Structures are given as C-alpha cells and as structure tokens.
Coordinates of C-alpha atoms and ligand atoms in Angstrom, one line a residue:
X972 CA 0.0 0.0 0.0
X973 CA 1.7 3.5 -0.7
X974 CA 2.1 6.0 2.0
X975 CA 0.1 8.5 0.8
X976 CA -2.9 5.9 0.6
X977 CA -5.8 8.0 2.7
X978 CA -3.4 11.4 2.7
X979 CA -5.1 14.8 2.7
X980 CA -3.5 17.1 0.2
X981 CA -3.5 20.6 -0.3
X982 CA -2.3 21.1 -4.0
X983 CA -1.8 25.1 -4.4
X984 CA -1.6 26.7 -7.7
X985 CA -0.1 30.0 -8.5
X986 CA 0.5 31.7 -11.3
X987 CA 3.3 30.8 -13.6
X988 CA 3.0 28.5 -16.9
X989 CA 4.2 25.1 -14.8
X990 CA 0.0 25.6 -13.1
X991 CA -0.5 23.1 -16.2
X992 CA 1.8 20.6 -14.6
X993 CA -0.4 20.5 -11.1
X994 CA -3.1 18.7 -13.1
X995 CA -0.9 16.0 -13.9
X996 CA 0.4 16.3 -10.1
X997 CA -3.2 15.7 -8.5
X998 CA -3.7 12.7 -10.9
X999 CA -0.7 11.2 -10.0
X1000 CA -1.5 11.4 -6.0
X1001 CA -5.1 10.3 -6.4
X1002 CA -3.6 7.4 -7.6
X1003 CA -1.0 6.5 -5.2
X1004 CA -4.9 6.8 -2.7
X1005 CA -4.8 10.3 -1.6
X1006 CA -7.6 12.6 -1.6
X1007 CA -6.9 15.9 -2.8
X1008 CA -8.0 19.2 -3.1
X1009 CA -7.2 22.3 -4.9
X1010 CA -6.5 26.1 -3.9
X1011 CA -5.6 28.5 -6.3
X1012 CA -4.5 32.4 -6.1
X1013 CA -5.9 34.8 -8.6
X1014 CA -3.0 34.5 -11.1
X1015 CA -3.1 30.7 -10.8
X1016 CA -6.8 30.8 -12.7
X1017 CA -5.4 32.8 -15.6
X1018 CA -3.2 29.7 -16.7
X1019 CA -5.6 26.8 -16.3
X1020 CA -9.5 27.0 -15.1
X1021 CA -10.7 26.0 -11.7
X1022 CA -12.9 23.6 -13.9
X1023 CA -9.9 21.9 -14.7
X1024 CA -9.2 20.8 -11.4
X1025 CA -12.9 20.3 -9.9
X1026 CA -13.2 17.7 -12.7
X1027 CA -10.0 16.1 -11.7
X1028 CA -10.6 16.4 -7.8
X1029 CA -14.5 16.0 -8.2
X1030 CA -14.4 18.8 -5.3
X1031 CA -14.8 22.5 -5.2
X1032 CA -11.7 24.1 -5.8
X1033 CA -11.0 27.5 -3.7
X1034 CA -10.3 30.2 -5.8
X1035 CA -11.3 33.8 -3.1
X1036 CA -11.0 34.5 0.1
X1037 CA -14.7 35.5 0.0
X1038 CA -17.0 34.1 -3.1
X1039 CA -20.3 35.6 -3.5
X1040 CA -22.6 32.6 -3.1
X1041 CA -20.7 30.2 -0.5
X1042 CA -20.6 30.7 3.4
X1043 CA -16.9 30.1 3.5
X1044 CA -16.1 32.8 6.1
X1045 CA -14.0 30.0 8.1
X1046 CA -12.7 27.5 5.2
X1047 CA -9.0 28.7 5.4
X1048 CA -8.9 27.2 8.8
X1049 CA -11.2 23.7 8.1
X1050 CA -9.0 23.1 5.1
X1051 CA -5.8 23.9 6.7
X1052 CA -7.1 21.6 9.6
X1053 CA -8.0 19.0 6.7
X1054 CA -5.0 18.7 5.0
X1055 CA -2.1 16.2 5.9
X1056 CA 0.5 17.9 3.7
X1057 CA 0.1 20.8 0.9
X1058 CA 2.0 21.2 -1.8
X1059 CA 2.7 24.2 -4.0
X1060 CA 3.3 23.6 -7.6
X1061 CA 4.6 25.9 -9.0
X1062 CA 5.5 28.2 -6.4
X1063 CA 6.2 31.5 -8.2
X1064 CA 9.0 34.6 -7.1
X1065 CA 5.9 36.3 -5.7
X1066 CA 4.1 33.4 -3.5
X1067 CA 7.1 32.1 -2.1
X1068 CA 8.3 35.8 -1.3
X1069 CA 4.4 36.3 0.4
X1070 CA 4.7 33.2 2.3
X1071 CA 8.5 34.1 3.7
X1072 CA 6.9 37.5 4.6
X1073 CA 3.7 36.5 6.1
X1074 CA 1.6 37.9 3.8
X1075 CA -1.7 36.3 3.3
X1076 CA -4.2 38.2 0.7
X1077 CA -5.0 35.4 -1.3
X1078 CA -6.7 31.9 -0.5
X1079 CA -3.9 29.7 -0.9
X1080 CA -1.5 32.4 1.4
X1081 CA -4.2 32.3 3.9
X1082 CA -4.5 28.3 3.6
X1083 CA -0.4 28.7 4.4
X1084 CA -0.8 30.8 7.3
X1085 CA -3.1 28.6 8.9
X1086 CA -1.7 25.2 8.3
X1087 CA -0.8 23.6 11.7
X1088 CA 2.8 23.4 12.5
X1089 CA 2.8 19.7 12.4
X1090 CA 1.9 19.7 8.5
X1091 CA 4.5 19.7 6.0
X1092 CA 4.8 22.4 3.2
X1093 CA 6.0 21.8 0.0
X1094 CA 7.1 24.1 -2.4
X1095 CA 8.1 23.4 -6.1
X1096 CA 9.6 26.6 -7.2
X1097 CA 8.6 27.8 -11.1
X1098 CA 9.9 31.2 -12.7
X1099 CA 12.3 32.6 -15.1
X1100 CA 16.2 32.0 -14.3
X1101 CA 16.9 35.6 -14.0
X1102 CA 13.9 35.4 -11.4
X1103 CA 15.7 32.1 -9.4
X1104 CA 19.0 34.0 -9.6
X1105 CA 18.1 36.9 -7.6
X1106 CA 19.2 37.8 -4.3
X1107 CA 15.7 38.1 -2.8
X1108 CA 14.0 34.8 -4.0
X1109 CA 17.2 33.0 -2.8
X1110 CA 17.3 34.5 0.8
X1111 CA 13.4 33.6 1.0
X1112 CA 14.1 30.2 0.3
X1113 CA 16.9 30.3 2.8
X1114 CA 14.2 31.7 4.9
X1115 CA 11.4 29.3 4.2
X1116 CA 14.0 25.8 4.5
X1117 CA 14.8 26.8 8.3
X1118 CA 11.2 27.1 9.0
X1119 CA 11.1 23.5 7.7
X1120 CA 9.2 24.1 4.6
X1121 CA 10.4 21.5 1.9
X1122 CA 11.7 23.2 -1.3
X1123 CA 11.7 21.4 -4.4
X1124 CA 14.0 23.0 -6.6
X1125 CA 13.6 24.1 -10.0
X1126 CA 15.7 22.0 -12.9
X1127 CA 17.7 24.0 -15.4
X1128 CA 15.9 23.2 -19.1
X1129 CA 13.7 25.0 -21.7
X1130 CA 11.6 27.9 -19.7
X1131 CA 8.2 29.0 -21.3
X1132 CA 10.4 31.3 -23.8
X1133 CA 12.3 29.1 -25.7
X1134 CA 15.4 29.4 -23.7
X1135 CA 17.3 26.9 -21.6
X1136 CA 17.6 28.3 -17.7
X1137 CA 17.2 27.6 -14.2
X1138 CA 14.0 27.7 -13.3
X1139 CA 11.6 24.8 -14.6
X1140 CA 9.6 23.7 -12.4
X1141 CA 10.3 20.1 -11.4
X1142 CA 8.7 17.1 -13.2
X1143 CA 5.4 15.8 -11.2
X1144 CA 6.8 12.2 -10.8
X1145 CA 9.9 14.4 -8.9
X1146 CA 7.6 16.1 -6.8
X1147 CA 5.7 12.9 -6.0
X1148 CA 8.8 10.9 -5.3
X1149 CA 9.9 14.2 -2.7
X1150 CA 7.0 13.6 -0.7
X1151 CA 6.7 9.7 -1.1
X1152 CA 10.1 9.8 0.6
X1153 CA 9.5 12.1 3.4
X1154 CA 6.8 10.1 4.7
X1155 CA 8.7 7.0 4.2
X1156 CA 11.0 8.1 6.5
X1157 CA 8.5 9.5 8.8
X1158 CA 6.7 6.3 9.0
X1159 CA 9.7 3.8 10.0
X1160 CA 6.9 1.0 11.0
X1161 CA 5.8 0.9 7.0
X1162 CA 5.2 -3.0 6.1
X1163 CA 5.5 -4.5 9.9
X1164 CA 2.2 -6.1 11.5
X1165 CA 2.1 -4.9 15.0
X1166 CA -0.8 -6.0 17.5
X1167 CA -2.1 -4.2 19.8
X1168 CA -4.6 -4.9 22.5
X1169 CA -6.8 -2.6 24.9
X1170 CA -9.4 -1.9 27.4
X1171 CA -11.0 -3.7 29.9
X1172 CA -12.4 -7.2 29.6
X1173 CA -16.1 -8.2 30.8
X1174 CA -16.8 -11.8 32.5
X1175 CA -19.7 -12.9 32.8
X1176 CA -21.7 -13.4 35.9
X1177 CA -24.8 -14.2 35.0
X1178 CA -26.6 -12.3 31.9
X1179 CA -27.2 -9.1 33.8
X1180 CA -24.0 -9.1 35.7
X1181 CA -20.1 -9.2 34.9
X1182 CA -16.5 -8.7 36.3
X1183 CA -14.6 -5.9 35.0
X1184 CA -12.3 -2.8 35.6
X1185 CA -12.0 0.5 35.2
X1186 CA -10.1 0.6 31.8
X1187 CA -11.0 3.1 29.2
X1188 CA -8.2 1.8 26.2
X1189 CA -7.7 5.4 25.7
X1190 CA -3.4 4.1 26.2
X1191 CA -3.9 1.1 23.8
X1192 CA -5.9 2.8 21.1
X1193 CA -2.7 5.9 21.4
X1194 CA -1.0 3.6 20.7
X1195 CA -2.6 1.9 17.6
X1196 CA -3.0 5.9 16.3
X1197 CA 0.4 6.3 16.6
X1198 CA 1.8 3.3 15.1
X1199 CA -0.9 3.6 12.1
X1200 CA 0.5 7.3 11.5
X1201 CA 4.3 5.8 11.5
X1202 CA 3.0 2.8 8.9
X1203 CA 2.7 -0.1 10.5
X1204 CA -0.3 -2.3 9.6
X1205 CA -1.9 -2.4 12.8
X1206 CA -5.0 -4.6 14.3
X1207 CA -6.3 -3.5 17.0
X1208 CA -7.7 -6.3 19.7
X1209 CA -9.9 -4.3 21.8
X1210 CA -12.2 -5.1 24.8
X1211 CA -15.7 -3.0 25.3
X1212 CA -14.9 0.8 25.1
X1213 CA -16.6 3.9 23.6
X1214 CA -13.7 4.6 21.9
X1215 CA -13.7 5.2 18.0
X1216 CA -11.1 3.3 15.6
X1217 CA -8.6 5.4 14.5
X1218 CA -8.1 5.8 11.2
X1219 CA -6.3 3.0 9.1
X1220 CA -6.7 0.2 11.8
X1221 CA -8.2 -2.7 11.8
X1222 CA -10.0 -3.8 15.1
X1223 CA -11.3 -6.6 16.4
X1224 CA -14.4 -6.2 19.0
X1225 CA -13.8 -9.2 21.8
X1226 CA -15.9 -8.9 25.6
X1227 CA -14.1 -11.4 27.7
X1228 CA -10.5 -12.2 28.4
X1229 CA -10.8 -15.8 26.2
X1230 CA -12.2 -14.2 23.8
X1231 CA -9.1 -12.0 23.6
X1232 CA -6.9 -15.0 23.8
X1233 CA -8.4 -16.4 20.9
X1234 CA -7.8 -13.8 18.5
X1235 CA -4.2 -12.9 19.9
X1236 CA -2.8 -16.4 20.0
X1237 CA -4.0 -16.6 16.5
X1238 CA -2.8 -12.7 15.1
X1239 CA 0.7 -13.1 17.2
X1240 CA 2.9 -15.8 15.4
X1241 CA 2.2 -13.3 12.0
X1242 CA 2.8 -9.8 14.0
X1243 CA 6.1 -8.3 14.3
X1244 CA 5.8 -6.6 17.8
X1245 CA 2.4 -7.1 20.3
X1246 CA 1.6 -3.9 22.6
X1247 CA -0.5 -6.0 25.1
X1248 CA -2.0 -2.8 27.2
X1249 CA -5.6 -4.5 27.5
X1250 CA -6.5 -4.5 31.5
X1251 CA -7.1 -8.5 31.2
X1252 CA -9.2 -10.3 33.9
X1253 CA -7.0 -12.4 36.2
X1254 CA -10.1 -14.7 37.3
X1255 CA -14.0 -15.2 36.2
X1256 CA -16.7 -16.7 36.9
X1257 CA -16.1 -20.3 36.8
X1258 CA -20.3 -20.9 36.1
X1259 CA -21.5 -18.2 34.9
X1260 CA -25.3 -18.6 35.5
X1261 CA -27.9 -18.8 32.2
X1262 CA -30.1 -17.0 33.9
X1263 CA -30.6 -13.7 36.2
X1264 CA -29.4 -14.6 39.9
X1265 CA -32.0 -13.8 41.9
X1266 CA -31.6 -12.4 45.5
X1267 CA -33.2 -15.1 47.1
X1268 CA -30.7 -17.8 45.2
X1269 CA -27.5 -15.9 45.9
X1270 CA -24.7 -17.3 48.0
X1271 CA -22.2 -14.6 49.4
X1272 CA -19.0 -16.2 47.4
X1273 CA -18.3 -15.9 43.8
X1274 CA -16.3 -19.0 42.5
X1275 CA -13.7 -18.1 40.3
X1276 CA -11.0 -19.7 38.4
X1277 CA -7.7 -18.5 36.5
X1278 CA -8.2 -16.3 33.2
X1279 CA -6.1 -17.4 30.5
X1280 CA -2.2 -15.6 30.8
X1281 CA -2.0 -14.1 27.2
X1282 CA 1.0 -12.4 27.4
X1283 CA 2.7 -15.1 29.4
X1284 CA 1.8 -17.5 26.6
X1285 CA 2.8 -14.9 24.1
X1286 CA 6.0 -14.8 25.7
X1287 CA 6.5 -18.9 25.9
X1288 CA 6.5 -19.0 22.0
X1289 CA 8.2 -15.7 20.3
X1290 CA 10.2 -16.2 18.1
X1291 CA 13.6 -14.5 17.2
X1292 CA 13.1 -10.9 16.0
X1293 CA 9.5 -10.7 17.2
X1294 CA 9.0 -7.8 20.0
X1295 CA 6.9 -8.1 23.1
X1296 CA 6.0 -5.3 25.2
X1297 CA 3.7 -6.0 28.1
X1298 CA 2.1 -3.1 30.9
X1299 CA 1.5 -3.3 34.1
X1300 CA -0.5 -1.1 36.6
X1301 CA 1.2 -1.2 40.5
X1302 CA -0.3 0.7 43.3
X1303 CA 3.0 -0.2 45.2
X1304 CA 6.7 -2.0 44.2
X1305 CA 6.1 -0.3 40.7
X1306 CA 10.0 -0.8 39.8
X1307 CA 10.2 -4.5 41.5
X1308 CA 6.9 -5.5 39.8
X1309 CA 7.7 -4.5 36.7
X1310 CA 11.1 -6.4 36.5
X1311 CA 9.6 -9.5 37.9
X1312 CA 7.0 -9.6 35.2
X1313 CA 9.4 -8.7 32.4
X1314 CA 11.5 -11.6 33.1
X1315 CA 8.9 -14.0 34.2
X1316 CA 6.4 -13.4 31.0
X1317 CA 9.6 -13.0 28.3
X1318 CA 9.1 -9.1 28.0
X1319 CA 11.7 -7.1 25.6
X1320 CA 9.3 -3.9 27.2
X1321 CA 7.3 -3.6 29.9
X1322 CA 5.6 -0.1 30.7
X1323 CA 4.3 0.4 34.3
X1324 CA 2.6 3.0 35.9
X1325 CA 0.6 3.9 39.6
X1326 CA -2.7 5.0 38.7
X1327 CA -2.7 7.0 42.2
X1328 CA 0.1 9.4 41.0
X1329 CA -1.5 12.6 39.7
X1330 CA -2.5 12.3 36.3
X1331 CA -1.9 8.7 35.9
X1332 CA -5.7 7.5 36.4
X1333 CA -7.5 4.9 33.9
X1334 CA -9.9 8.1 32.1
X1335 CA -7.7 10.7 32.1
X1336 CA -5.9 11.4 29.2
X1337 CA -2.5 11.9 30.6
X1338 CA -0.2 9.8 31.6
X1339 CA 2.9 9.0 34.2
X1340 CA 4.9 6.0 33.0
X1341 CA 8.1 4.2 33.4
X1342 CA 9.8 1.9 30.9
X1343 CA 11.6 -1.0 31.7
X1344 CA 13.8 -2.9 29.2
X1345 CA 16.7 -5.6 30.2
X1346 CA 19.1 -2.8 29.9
X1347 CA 17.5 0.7 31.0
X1348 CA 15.0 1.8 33.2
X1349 CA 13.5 5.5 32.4
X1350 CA 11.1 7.3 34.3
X1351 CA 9.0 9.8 32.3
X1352 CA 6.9 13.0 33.2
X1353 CA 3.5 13.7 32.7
X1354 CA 2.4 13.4 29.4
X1355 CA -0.3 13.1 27.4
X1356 CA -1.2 9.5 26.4
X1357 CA -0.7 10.6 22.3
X1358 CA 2.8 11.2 23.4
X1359 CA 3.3 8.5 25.7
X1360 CA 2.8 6.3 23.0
X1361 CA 5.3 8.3 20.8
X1362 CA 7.8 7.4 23.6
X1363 CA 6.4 4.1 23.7
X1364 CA 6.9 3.0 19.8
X1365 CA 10.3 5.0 19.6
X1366 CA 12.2 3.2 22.1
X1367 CA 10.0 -0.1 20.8
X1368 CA 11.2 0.6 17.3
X1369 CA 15.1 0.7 18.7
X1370 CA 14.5 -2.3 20.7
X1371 CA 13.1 -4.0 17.2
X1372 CA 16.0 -3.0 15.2
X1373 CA 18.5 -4.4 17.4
X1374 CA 16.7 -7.4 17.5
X1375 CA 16.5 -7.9 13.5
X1376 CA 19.8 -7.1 13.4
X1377 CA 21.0 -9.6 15.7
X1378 CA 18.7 -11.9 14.7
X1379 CA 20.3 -11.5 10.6
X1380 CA 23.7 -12.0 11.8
X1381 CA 22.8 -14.9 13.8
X1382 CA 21.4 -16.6 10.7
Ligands
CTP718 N1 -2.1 -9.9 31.0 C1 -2.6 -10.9 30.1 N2 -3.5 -11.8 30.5 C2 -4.0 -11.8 31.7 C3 -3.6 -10.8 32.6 C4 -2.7 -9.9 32.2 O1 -2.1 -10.9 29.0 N3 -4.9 -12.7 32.0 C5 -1.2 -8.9 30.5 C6 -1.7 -7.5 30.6 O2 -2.3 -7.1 29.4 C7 -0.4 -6.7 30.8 C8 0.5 -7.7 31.6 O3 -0.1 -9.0 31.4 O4 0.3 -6.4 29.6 C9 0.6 -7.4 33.1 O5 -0.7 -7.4 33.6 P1 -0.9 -7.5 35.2 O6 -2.3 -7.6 35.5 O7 -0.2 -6.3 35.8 O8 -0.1 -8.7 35.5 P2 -0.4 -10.0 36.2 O9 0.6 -11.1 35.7 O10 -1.9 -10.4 36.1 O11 0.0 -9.7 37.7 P3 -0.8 -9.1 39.0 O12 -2.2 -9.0 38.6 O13 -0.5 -10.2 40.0 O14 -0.1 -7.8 39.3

C-alpha cells in the first residue's frame, strides 16, 4: 500500500505557466490513494480554469477569500485543519516571497498561514532564471527551508520562452517521489504487523452481571493511532470501550478475556511486535449462570478460576526478532513489579505505571509511566497518552531493530 494511501492534500496553484503541470500532479496522488483538493490564487486561474481541477478532484476548488454565493467565512482554517501535507506547484518569485513575509491576501497564502505546524509544506519553485538567480528569491528560500518548509528546486531546461535556464519547475513524478520519501522516512513501521490490545475485559456473571475494571483503552488505542501514523499495519484487539477506531486500523471487538486469547494467539505468530495494554481479567466466573441470579438464590462467594495468561503464553512462543512489550498497573513496588513480570512473562518492554500518581488515572488522558527494558529503566513525566505512545513506539522501534539485526547476523 503506498504512503500516501488516505493522505489529505492541499495542492496550491499559483500563477506561472508550470500551473498546467499541477493537473498532472493531483492525478498522480489520487492514484498512489490520496484525496486531494485544490486552492488556487488569482493569477493561478489565468493559466488553467478552476474547472480543470474540480473535474479532476471531483471537489470544489477555492479560488477567493470571500465568493459571493458560499458561506466560506471560516474555510482557510477547516482546510488547513484538513489537510495532511500541501504542496505548491509551482511556487512562483511572488508566493514564495508572500509566504516568507507572512503575507496572506489570497486563499492559498491564507491556507499557508493557517496550516498547523505539524503539517508539511511543500514548495516546487517555477519562474524565469533571472527570477531564481536573484538575491531576494534566494534569501526567501533560505528563509522558508529553516522554517522547515520543503523546497523542491527548480531544474535547469527550456523555460516558457524558448530558452534553456534555471527555473523549470520540477517534473510531477519528482515532486511525487519528494513527498513519497519524506513520509517513508516518517513512517519507519511501513510494512511490519504490529498487535495491539486494549481496554477492559467483561466476565460474565450471570446475563445481567459481569467482572470488570476501570479501563477506558484510551493508552492502547494511542498507541494503535500512533503506530498507524508511523506505517505499521496495525489490528487493533480491543475489549468493550466507547472509543472510536482510529483511522487506518483494523480492530477486532472481543468482551471477555478468552475471547481475547483467541484472536491474539491466532494474530501473534504473524505480528512483528504485540503492545498488550488491554486491562485482562485475572479470574472469572467459573459458572457463569444462564439466567438472572436472583436475591433469594444468591450465595455470598463468587467461584472463580484462572483467566487465560495471554502475554505469558505470548511470551513462551516468540520467536527470534519478534517484539513483546507487556504493561502493568502497581499501586505499590512499581520498579520491583515490573522487573519480575518482564522476566517471568519473556518481555523485551514492559511499561508500568501507579494510577494513584496525579494524572496517571485509567480516564484521564494523561499519563505517568516508566519503561523497563533488560538494559534501561527510564522514568518519564507527565504526558499526554498521544505522546506517551510516541515514547512508547520510539524506544519499541530501537528495541526492534536491534533485535532484527541480531537476529540477521545470527542466521
Ligand atoms: N495480561 C494478560 N493476560 C491476563 C492478565 C494480564 O495478557 N490474564 C497482561 C496485561 O495485558 C499486561 C500484563 O499482562 O500487559 C501485566 O498485567 P498485570 O495484570 O499487571 O499482570 P499479572 O501477571 O496479572 O500480575 P498481577 O495481577 O498479579 O499484578
């Protein structure tokens, strides 16, 4: 699947004669599965129609700051927000001199200023060589590369005038390949299965009643987000939550801990690394009742008998160059705990954490965790559980490579 399967992109089109080039550019990202869309400044319509590109997009293509006939008074902030990554092709002297400046009188400048600092900008500069060459264009790109924005420079070749120059705007395939790239190398999970379970479990009592705890999987489904956005192929075993699925994952609805066993024991010999961060029962019912217990029938004891140990049995049959990371909630002992349950269930990662530190609780979204490997122990602050889970799958992704690597010079 490519990377930019499911992107949002912001193709921008100014005016210069390469604006021909960006149909060809949209085409070739709707095919590697992104959804695009199309903002153009005034000078960009004079070289090829809006029509051009709502055809191609099959989506309205902004053109003004204010249209007559649309209510549109907040749409360079929802599109800004939409967008994964925008790309300008072709950037001419004046955009890219607007956007260095913070100017922001046209749609696509206004787009610009209000993309979120987390999305990538890409510019694919277009103009005439004696334009590239001078002093102010090449300070602004200066300018714009510190600020992180991705310039895609111009090739030297036959300009719109018949004469060879810097200045033509780069091929779409190049421009495709930039940003294939980049998100490669954003994404360093792309092609490995990872497993990740979450939430509580429910046992059954009786058809009315169940064992459970206080899990919400907000932690477990961070971490599925997170490892979808860095390009693993993730499946996402998750116990009853009101959670939704973040986008790209595929999850599995399971209610009680065997249940969970099932599917895991099944997914794990095929996955590359399990997060196992589902709160499992430890004991249920051992007859759950077919009908309601009534008051009258009840007995004061619940009889109860050993949950399946997933990770434990997890642990018992990795194999070389798989990953296991387990987590573990301690009220007390945290450290001790978590080293005794590394070793005993085969853990390359255990994360543990005291729901009764401040911000550490099962519904919050914030958490206080510690990571335990063979070789390091590190203690983190409070965080939020989205970057948690960054810490989480960058030390897991370390932990995986020296594995692999060991593992292929063992072999
Ligand atoms: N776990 C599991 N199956 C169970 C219980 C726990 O796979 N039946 C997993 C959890 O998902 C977690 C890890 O084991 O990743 C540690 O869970 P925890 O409940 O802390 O460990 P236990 O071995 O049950 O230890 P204890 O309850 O005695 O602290």
């Amino acid at each position: 699947m490519s990377v930019l399967a499911g992107r949002r992109v912001l193709v921008g089109v100014t005016g210069g004669i390469a604006a021909y080039k960006a149909v060809y550019l949209c085409r070739l990202l709707q095919e590697e599965g992104a959804e695009v869309r199309v903002a153009m400044t005034p000078a960009g319509t004079k070289f090829v129609t809006p029509l051009t590109f709502e055809a191609i997009t099959q989506h309205t293509v902004a053109t003004e700051i204010f249209p007559e006939k649309e209510f549109v008074a907040t749409r360079h902030i929802s599109w800004a927000q939409w967008a994964d990554l925008c790309v300008v092709a072709p950037a001419t002297f004046d955009f890219v001199g607007k956007v260095t400046h913070g100017i922001a009188d046209d749609i696509l400048a206004n787009l610009i200023a209000a993309l979120p600092a987390d999305r990538t900008l890409y510019m694919a500069v277009a103009m005439n060589s004696e334009m590239y060459a001078k002093e102010a264009f090449q300070e602004n790109v200066e300018t714009l590369k510190k600020r992180g924005v991705r310039i895609i420079d111009a090739e030297t070749g036959y300009l719109a005038e018949m004469m060879q120059g810097k200045g033509r705007m780069a091929e779409p395939e190049q421009i495709l390949e930039c940003i294939i790239n980049d998100l490669r190398a954003q994404m360093p999970w792309t092609g490995k299965r990872i497993l990740v379970t979450a939430g509580p479990t429910r046992e059954r009592i009786d058809p009315v009643r169940y064992l459970s705890n206080a899990s919400s999987g907000k932690m477990g489904y961070a971490i599925a987000r997170v490892a979808s956005q860095l390009g693993a192929d993730v499946t996402l075993v998750s116990g009853p939550v009101t959670l939704e699925t973040p986008r790209g994952v595929q999850r599995v609805d399971v209610t009680t801990a065997r249940e969970m066993a099932r599917v895991v024991e099944i997914a794990w010999p095929d996955a590359d690394v399990l997060f196992m961060v589902a709160a499992v029962a430890d004991f249920v019912p051992r007859d759950p009742a077919d009908q309601k217990i009534k008051k009258s029938e009840a007995t004061a004891s619940l009889a109860l008998e050993p949950a399946p140990d997933i990770l434990a049995h997890c642990g018992k049959v990795k194999q070389p160059g798989q990953l296991l990371v387990g987590f573990a909630v301690e009220t007390s002992n945290e450290l001790a705990e978590a080293r005794r349950k590394r070793t005993s269930k085969n853990l390359d990662l255990i994360v543990v954490n005291n729901p009764s530190t401040p911000g550490a609780a099962f519904e919050v979204d914030t958490n206080v965790v510690t990571m335990v490997t063979a070789e390091s122990e590190e203690a983190f602050p409070l965080l939020s559980k989205e970057e948690v889970a960054k810490e989480i799958l960058a030390l897991a992704y370390r932990l995986y490579r020296e594995l692999n690597v060991a593992a292929d010079s063992n072999s």
